[in-house]
């Protein structure tokens, strides 16, 4: 899941509008589901390597460590479900872990999911 902190110069509303615009220009509008596993040139890419997940899309690149259980599931399935919400998560602080309860509360909230683009992404790995 990708989200903003809502701390841009135009506050939460301006940040939400900016994210919505980026998503629409990338062809994955808010409120939609896109199956990126069926489109090789899908604008959102997921690279999984070295215990890290890296998501790249126009104007956004995010990298984070992921649990071993997530890695095993992603390897077994060959894809991952990705959500980009326009709803700011102001309580999340970069570099600080969040509790499972806080994540479940935010990620499972109807507004978080309704004001989001949803994608199924193929898991890609580096090739040597």
PDB file of C-alpha atoms in Angstrom, residues 65-107:
ATOM      1  CA  UNK A  65      11.756  -4.075   3.660  1.00  0.00           C
ATOM      2  CA  UNK A  66       9.124  -6.809   3.675  1.00  0.00           C
ATOM      3  CA  UNK A  67       8.620  -9.745   6.039  1.00  0.00           C
ATOM      4  CA  UNK A  68       9.784 -13.218   5.042  1.00  0.00           C
ATOM      5  CA  UNK A  69       6.158 -14.404   5.024  1.00  0.00           C
ATOM      6  CA  UNK A  70       5.277 -11.754   2.451  1.00  0.00           C
ATOM      7  CA  UNK A  71       8.277 -12.701   0.313  1.00  0.00           C
ATOM      8  CA  UNK A  72       7.291 -16.383   0.396  1.00  0.00           C
ATOM      9  CA  UNK A  73       3.683 -15.558  -0.546  1.00  0.00           C
ATOM     10  CA  UNK A  74       4.764 -13.227  -3.375  1.00  0.00           C
ATOM     11  CA  UNK A  75       7.155 -15.871  -4.736  1.00  0.00           C
ATOM     12  CA  UNK A  76       4.504 -18.586  -4.543  1.00  0.00           C
ATOM     13  CA  UNK A  77       1.778 -16.480  -6.191  1.00  0.00           C
ATOM     14  CA  UNK A  78       3.972 -14.620  -8.663  1.00  0.00           C
ATOM     15  CA  UNK A  79       1.977 -11.438  -8.054  1.00  0.00           C
ATOM     16  CA  UNK A  80       1.024  -8.975  -5.335  1.00  0.00           C
ATOM     17  CA  UNK A  81      -1.994  -6.785  -4.715  1.00  0.00           C
ATOM     18  CA  UNK A  82      -1.041  -3.098  -4.574  1.00  0.00           C
ATOM     19  CA  UNK A  83      -3.203  -0.225  -3.352  1.00  0.00           C
ATOM     20  CA  UNK A  84      -2.435   3.486  -3.772  1.00  0.00           C
ATOM     21  CA  UNK A  85      -4.769   5.554  -1.639  1.00  0.00           C
ATOM     22  CA  UNK A  86      -5.369   9.263  -1.872  1.00  0.00           C
ATOM     23  CA  UNK A  87      -6.256   9.287   1.831  1.00  0.00           C
ATOM     24  CA  UNK A  88      -3.413  10.656   3.943  1.00  0.00           C
ATOM     25  CA  UNK A  89      -2.132   8.648   6.869  1.00  0.00           C
ATOM     26  CA  UNK A  90      -0.921  11.485   9.058  1.00  0.00           C
ATOM     27  CA  UNK A  91      -0.214   9.207  12.021  1.00  0.00           C
ATOM     28  CA  UNK A  92       2.430   7.216  10.129  1.00  0.00           C
ATOM     29  CA  UNK A  93       5.909   8.604  10.694  1.00  0.00           C
ATOM     30  CA  UNK A  94       8.690   7.778   8.198  1.00  0.00           C
ATOM     31  CA  UNK A  95      11.323   5.524   9.704  1.00  0.00           C
ATOM     32  CA  UNK A  96       9.144   4.445  12.622  1.00  0.00           C
ATOM     33  CA  UNK A  97       7.392   1.090  12.641  1.00  0.00           C
ATOM     34  CA  UNK A  98       3.613   1.065  12.880  1.00  0.00           C
ATOM     35  CA  UNK A  99       1.689  -1.468  14.891  1.00  0.00           C
ATOM     36  CA  UNK A 100      -0.244  -4.200  13.158  1.00  0.00           C
ATOM     37  CA  UNK A 101      -3.388  -2.788  14.737  1.00  0.00           C
ATOM     38  CA  UNK A 102      -2.764   0.720  13.333  1.00  0.00           C
ATOM     39  CA  UNK A 103      -2.016  -0.674   9.877  1.00  0.00           C
ATOM     40  CA  UNK A 104      -5.133  -2.859   9.924  1.00  0.00           C
ATOM     41  CA  UNK A 105      -7.255   0.086  11.032  1.00  0.00           C
ATOM     42  CA  UNK A 106      -5.952   2.395   8.277  1.00  0.00           C
ATOM     43  CA  UNK A 107      -5.688  -0.158   5.456  1.00  0.00           C
TER      44      UNK A 107
END
